Coordinates of C-alpha atoms in Angstrom, one line a residue:
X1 CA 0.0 0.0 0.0
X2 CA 1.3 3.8 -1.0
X3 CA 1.5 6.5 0.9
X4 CA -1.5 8.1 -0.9
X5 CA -3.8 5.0 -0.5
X6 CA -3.0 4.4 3.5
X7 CA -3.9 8.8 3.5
X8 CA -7.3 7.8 2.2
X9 CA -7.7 5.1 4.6
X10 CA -6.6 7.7 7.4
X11 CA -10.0 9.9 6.2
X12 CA -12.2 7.4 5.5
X13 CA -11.6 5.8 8.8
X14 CA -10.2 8.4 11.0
X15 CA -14.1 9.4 12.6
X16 CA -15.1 5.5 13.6
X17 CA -11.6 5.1 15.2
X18 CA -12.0 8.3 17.1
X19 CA -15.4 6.4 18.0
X20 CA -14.3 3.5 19.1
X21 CA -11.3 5.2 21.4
X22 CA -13.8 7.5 22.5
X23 CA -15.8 4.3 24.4
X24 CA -12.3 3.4 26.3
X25 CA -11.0 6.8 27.0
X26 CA -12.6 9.8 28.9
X27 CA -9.8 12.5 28.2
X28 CA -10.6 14.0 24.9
X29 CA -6.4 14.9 24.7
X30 CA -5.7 11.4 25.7
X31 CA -8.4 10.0 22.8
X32 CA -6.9 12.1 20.1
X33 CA -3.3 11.2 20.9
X34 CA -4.3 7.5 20.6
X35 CA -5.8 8.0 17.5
X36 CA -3.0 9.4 15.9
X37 CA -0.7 7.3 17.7
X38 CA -2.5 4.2 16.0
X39 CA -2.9 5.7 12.2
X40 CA 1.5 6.5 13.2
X41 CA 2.0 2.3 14.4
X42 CA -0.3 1.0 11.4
X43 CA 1.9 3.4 8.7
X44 CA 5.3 2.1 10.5
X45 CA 4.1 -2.0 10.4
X46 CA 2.3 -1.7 7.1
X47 CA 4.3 -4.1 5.6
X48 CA 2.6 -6.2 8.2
X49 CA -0.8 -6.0 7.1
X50 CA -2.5 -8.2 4.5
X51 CA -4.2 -7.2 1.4
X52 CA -7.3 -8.6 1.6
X53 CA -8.1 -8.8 5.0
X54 CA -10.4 -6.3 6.9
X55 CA -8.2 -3.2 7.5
X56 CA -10.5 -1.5 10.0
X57 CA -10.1 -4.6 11.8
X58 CA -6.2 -4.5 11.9
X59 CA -6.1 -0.9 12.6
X60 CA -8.9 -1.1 15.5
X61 CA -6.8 -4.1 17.1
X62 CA -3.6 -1.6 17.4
X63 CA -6.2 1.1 18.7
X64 CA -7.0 -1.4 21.4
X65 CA -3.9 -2.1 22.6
X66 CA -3.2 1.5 22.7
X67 CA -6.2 2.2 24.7
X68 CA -5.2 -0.7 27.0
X69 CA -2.2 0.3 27.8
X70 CA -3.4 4.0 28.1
X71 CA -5.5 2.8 31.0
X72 CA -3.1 0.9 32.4
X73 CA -0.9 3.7 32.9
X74 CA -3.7 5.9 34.0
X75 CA -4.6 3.4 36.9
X76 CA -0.7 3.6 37.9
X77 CA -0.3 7.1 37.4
X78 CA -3.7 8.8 38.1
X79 CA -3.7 12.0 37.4
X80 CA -3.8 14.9 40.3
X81 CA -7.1 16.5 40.8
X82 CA -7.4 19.9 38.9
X83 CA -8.2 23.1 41.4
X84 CA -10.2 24.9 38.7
X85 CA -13.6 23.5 38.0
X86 CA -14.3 21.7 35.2
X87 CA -16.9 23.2 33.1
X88 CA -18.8 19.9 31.0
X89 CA -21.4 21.3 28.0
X90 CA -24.9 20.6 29.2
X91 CA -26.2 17.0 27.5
X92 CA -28.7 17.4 25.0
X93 CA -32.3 16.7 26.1
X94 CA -33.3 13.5 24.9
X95 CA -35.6 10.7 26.8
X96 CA -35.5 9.4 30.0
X97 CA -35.2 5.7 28.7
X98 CA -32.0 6.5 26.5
X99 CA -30.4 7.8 30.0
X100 CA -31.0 4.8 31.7
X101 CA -29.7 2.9 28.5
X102 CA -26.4 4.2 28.7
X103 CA -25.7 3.7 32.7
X104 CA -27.0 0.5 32.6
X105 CA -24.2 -0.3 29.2
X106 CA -21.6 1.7 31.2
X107 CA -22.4 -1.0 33.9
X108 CA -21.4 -3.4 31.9
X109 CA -17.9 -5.5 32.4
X110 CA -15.4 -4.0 30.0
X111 CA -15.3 -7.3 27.8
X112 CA -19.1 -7.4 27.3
X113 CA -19.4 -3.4 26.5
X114 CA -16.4 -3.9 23.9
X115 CA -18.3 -6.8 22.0
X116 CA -21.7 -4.7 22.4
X117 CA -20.0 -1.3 20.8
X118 CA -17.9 -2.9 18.3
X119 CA -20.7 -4.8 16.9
X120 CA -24.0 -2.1 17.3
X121 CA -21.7 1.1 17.0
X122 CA -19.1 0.0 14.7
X123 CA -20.9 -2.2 12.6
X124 CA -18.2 -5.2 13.2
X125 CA -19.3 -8.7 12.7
X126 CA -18.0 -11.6 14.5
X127 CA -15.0 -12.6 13.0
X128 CA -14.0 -9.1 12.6
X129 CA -14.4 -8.7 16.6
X130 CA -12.3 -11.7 17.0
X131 CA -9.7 -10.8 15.1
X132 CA -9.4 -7.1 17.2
X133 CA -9.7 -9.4 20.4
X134 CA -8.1 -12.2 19.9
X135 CA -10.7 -14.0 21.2
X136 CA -13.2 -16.8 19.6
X137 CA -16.3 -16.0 18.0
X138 CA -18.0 -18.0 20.5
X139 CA -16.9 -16.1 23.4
X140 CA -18.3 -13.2 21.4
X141 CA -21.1 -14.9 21.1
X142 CA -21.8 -15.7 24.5
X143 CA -20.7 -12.4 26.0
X144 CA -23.1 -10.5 23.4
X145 CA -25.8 -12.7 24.7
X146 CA -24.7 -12.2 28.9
X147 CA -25.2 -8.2 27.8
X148 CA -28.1 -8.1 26.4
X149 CA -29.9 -10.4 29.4
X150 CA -27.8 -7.6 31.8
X151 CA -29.1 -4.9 29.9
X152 CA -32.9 -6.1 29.5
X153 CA -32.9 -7.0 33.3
X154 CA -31.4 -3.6 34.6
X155 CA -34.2 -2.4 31.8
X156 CA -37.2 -4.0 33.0
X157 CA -38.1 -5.8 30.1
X158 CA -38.6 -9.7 29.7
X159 CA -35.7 -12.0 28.4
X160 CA -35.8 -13.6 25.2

């Protein structure tokens, strides 16, 4: 792949990595520098990666790892609390259910939020999943499955 092409890639995929960091990491600074620290590992290993196979995939697994080890650090290292107020935009109005949608995903274990964003948000199948992962479509499977009865039981509505 040329310089020119992997560019292209860098457009066309730059806002649904910035996504998918966006689910792992709070700090806006720290989600833009993984971003561009991923498009920086996937230019210097693209000899690496297969034509053919599912780019977004191969790019998203290096995002991961990134983020990973971002969090990692950040559990290590927290940083000091700021003495100036932080000052968040309001959230939009929207409806009461959708609120309690999203604290019931962000009450989610870590591996079952991943495998529900990557493959609602991101539009991921399976094997795409498992190849950012590393682990088997069936354990995809079954997590995917564990959320949803989580979700609809923190939800109120009946299982499946």
């Amino acid at each position: 792949m040329d310089r020119d092409e992997f560019a292209e890639r860098v457009r066309s995929h730059q806002p649904a990595l910035s996504r998918f960091v966006a689910r792992y990491l709070r700090s806006r600074d720290d989600q833009d520098e993984v971003v561009q620290d991923t498009f920086l590992r996937a230019w210097q290993q693209i000899a690496r990666f297969q034509e053919g196979t599912n780019f977004v995939a191969w790019v998203m697994t290096i995002a991961r790892f990134l983020c990973m080890a971002r969090m990692k650090d950040r559990q290590r290292h927290p940083e000091p609390a700021s003495l100036e107020p932080h000052l968040h935009p309001a959230a939009p109005p929207g409806p009461e259910n959708l609120e309690k949608l999203k604290q019931a995903v962000a009450r989610l274990p870590l591996p079952q939020r991943e495998v529900l964003a990557m493959r609602f948000f991101d539009g991921l199948d399976y094997r795409a999943i498992a190849e950012v992962t590393g682990d088997s479509e069936v354990t995809l499977r079954s997590r995917m499955h564990d959320a949803l009865d989580k979700l609809k039981s923190q939800l109120g509505a009946p299982k499946a």
